[in-house]
Short mmCIF file of C-alpha atoms in Angstrom, two decimals:
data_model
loop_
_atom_site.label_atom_id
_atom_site.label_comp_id
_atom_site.label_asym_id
_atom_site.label_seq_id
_atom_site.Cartn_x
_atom_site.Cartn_y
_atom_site.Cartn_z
CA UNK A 1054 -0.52 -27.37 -10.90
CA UNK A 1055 2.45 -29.17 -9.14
CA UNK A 1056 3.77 -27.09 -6.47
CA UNK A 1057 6.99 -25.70 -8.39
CA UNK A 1058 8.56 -21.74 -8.02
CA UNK A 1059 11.30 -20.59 -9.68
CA UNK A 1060 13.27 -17.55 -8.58
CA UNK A 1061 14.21 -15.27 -9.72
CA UNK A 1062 11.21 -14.94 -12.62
CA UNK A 1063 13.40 -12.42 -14.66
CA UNK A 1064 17.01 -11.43 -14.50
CA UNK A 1065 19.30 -9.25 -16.74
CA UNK A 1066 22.57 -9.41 -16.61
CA UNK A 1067 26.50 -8.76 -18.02
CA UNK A 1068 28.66 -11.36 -19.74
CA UNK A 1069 30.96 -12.97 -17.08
CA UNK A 1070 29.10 -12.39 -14.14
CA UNK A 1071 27.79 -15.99 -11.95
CA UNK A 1072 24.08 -16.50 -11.84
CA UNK A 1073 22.05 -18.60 -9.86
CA UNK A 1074 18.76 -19.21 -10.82
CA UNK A 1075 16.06 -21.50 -8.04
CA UNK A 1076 13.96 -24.23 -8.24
CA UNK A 1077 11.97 -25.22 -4.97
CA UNK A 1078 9.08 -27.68 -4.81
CA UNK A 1079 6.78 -28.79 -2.33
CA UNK A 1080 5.82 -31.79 -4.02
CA UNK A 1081 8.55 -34.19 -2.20
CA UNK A 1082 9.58 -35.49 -5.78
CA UNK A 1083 13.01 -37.35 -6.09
CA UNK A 1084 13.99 -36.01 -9.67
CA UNK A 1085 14.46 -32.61 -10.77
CA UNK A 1086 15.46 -31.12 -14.17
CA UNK A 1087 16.44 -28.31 -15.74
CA UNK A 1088 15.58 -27.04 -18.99
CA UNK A 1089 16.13 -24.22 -21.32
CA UNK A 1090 13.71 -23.52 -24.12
CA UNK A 1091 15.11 -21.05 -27.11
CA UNK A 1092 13.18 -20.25 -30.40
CA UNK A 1093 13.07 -23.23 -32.94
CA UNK A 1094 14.59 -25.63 -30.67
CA UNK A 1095 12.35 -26.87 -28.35
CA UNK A 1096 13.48 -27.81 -24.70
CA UNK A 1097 16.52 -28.91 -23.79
CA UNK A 1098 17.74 -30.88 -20.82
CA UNK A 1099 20.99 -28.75 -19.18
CA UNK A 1100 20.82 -31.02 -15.94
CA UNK A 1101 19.07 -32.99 -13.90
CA UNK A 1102 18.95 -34.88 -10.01
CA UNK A 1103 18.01 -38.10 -9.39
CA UNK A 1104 18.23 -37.39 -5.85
CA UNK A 1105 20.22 -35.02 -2.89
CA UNK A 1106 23.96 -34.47 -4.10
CA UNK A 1107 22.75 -36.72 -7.09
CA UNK A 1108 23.26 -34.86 -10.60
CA UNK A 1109 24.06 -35.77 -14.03
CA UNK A 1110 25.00 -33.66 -17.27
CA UNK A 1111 21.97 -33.35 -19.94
CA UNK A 1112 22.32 -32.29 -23.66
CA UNK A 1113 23.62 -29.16 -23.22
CA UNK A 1114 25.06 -29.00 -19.94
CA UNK A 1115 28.69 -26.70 -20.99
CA UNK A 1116 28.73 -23.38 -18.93
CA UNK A 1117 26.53 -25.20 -16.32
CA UNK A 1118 26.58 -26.09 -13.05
CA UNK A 1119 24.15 -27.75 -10.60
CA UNK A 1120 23.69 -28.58 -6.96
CA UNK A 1121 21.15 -30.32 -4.46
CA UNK A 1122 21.33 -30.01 -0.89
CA UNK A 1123 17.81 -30.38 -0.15
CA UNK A 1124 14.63 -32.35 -1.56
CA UNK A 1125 13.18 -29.43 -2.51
CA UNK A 1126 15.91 -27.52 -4.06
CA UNK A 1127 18.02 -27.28 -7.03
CA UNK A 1128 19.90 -24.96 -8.26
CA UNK A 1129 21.42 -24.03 -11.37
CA UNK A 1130 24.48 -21.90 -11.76
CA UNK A 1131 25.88 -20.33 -14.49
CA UNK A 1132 29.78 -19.84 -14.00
CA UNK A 1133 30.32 -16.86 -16.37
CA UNK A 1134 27.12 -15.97 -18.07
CA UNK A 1135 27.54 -15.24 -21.93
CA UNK A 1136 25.39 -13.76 -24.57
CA UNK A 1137 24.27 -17.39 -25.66
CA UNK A 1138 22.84 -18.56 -22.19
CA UNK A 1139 20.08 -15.66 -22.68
CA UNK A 1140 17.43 -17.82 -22.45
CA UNK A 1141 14.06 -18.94 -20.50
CA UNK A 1142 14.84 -21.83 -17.87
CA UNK A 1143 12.20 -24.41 -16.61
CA UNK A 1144 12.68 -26.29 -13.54
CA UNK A 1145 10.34 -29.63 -13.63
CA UNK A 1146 10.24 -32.23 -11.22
CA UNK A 1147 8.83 -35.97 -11.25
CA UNK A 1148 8.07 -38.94 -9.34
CA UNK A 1149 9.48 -41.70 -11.51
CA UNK A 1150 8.11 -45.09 -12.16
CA UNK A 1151 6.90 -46.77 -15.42
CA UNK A 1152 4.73 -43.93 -16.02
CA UNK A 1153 6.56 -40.91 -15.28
CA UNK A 1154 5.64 -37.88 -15.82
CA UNK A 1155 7.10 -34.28 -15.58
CA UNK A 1156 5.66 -31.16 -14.50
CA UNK A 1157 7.11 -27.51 -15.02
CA UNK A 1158 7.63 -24.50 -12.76
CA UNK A 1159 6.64 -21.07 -14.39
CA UNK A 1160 10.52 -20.03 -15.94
CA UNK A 1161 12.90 -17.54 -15.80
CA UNK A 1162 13.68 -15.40 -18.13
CA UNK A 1163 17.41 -14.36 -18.43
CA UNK A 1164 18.98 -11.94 -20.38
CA UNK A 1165 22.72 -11.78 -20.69
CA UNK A 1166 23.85 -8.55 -21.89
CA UNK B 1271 19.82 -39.93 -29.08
CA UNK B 1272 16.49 -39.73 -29.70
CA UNK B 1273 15.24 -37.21 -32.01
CA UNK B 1274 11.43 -35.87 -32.22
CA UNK B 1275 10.28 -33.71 -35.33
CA UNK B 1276 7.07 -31.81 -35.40
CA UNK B 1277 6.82 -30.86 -38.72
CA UNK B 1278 4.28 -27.81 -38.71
CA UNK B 1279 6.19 -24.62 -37.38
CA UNK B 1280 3.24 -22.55 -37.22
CA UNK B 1281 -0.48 -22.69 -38.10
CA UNK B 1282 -3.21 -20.43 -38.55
CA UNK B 1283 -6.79 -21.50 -38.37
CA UNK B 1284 -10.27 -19.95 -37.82
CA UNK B 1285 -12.13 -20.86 -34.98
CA UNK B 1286 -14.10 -24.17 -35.40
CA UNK B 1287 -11.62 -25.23 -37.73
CA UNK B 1288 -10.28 -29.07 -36.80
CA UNK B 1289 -6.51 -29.75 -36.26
CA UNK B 1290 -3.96 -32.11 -36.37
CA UNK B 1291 -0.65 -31.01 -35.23
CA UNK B 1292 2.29 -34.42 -36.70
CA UNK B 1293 4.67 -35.58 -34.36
CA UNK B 1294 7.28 -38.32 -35.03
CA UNK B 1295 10.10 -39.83 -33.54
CA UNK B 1296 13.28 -41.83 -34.06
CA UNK B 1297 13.28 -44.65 -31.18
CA UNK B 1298 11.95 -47.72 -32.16
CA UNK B 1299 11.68 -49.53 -29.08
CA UNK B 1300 9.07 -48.93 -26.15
CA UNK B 1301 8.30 -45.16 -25.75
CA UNK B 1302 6.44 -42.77 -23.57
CA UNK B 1303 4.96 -40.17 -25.74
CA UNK B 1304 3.37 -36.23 -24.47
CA UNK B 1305 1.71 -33.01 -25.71
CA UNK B 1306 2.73 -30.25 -23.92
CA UNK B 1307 0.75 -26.67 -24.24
CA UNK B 1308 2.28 -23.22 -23.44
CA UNK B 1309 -0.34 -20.36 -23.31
CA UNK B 1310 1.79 -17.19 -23.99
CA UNK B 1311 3.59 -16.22 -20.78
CA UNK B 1312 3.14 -19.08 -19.16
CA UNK B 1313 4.64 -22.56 -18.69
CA UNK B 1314 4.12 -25.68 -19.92
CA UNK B 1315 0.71 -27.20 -19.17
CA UNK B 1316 0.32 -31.09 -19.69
CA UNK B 1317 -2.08 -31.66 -22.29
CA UNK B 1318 -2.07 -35.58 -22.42
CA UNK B 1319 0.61 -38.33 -22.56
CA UNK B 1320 0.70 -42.27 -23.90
CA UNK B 1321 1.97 -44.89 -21.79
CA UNK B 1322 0.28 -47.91 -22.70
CA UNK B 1323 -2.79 -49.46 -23.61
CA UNK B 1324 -5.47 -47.83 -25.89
CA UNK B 1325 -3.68 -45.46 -28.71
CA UNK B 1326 -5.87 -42.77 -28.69
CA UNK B 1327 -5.48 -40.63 -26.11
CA UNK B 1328 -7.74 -37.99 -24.68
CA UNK B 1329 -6.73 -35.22 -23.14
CA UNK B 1330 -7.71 -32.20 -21.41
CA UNK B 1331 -9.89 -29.31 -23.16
CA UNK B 1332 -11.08 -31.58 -26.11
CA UNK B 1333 -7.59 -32.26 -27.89
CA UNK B 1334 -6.45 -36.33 -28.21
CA UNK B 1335 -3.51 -38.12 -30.02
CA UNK B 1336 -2.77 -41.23 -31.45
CA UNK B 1337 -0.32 -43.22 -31.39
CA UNK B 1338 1.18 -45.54 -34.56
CA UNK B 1339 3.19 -47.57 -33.25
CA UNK B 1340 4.47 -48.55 -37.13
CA UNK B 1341 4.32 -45.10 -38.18
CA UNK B 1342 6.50 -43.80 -35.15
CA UNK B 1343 3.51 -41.07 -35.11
CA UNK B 1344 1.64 -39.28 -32.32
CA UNK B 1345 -0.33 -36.91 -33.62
CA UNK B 1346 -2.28 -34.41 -31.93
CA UNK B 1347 -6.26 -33.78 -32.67
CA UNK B 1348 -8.90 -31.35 -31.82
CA UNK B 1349 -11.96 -31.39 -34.11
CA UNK B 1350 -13.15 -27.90 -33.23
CA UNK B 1351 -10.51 -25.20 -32.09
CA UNK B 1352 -10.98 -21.97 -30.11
CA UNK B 1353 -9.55 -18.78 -30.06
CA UNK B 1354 -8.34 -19.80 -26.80
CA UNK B 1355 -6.15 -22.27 -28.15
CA UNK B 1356 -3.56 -20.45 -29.28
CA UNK B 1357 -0.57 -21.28 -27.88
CA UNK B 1358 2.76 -23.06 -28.66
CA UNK B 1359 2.48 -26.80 -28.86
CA UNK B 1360 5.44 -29.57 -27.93
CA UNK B 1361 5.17 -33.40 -28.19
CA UNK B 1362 7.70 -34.97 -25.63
CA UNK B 1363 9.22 -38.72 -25.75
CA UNK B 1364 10.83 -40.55 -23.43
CA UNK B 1365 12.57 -43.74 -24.00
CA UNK B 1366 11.48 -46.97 -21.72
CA UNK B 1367 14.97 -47.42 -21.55
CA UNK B 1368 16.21 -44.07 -20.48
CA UNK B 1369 13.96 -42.60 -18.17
CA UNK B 1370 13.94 -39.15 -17.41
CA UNK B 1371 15.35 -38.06 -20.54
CA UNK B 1372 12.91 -36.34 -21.84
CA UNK B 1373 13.34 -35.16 -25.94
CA UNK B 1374 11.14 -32.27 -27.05
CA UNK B 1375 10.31 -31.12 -30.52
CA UNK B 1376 10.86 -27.70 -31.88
CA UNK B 1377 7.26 -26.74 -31.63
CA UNK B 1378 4.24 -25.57 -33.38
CA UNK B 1379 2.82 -22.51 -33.08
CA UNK B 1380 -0.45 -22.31 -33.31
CA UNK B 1381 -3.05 -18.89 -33.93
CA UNK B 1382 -6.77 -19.15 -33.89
CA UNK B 1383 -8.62 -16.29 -35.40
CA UNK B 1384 -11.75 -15.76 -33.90
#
């Protein structure tokens, strides 16, 4: 498995408060992404890196926020957390070329109360 | 955008049964196609992926796809299934033009009973 953690693993929380969920790798990749995966819809791409201080908005990037200081870490921040962000985020990370791949941390589970 | 339908929400075999799991998508220029697998609790596992080359695809743990090019198909195969392969299934395109942007389907569900 790639070297990917995500912190924290599970998080409750209360409409309007910030979160900040982690994604670190060891795996020296340039892109980063995060998902979030809800019954009946799949994944969907929030945000992703192409690089340190290099984002860009996914599908559903509203009520999102991202930031990369580091290689190895992005982070995702919800501003004000509502009911509808409860949801399980994967980080995944890739070395792209022609044949790129992506590989997934283990998730977080968040519940917005 | 791109758009990726699996068509079969959930299935239920017995064990040793064979399955094919559909997968099709809208783009209809060059395309990198995936299965993802998520065991329950856990996150998602590759389980093979189409770049190139020969359509059919094998994978990991006896599963393989193939790709129609004219059928915008990538279905997913395993003649013999185990309990152990239940899990939630996702196929996974990117466009050649648009890397990184990876589109998922919904999703199938899939139970084995032993």
């Amino acid at each position: 498995d790639a070297g990917i953690t995500q912190s924290p693993r599970h998080k409750v929380t209360e409409t309007g408060t910030p979160v900040t969920l982690r994604c670190h790798q060891t795996e020296n990749h340039r892109y980063m992404y995060w998902y979030r995966q809800d019954p009946g819809h799949g994944l969907r791409l929030i945000h992703y890196s192409y690089g340190v201080k290099d984002t860009d908005k996914g599908e559903v990037s509203d009520g999102y926020s991202v930031s990369r200081s580091k290689t190895e870490d992005f982070l995702l921040t919800l501003e004000s957390a509502t009911s509808s962000q409860t949801s399980v985020y994967f980080c995944a990370i890739s070395d792209r070329g022609v044949q790129e791949t992506q590989y997934f941390g283990p998730g977080t589970r968040l519940l917005v109360l | 955008a791109q758009s990726v339908s699996q068509h079969n929400h959930h299935v239920i075999l017995s064990e040793a049964a064979s399955l094919e799991l559909g997968c099709n998508y809208s783009y209809g220029g060059t395309v990198n196609l995936f299965w993802y697998v998520q065991y329950p609790g856990q996150h998602l596992q590759l389980l093979l992926k189409y770049f190139s080359g020969d359509p059919l695809v094998k994978g990991i743990k006896g599963f393989e796809a193939e790709f129609i090019k004219s059928k915008f198909s990538f279905n997913l195969r395993k003649p013999s299934v185990q309990w152990s392969d239940t899990a939630e299934y996702f196929c996974a395109v990117i466009e050649g033009s648009t890397l990184g942007r990876l589109y998922f389907g919904r999703g199938t569900q899939l139970t084995v009973w032993p």
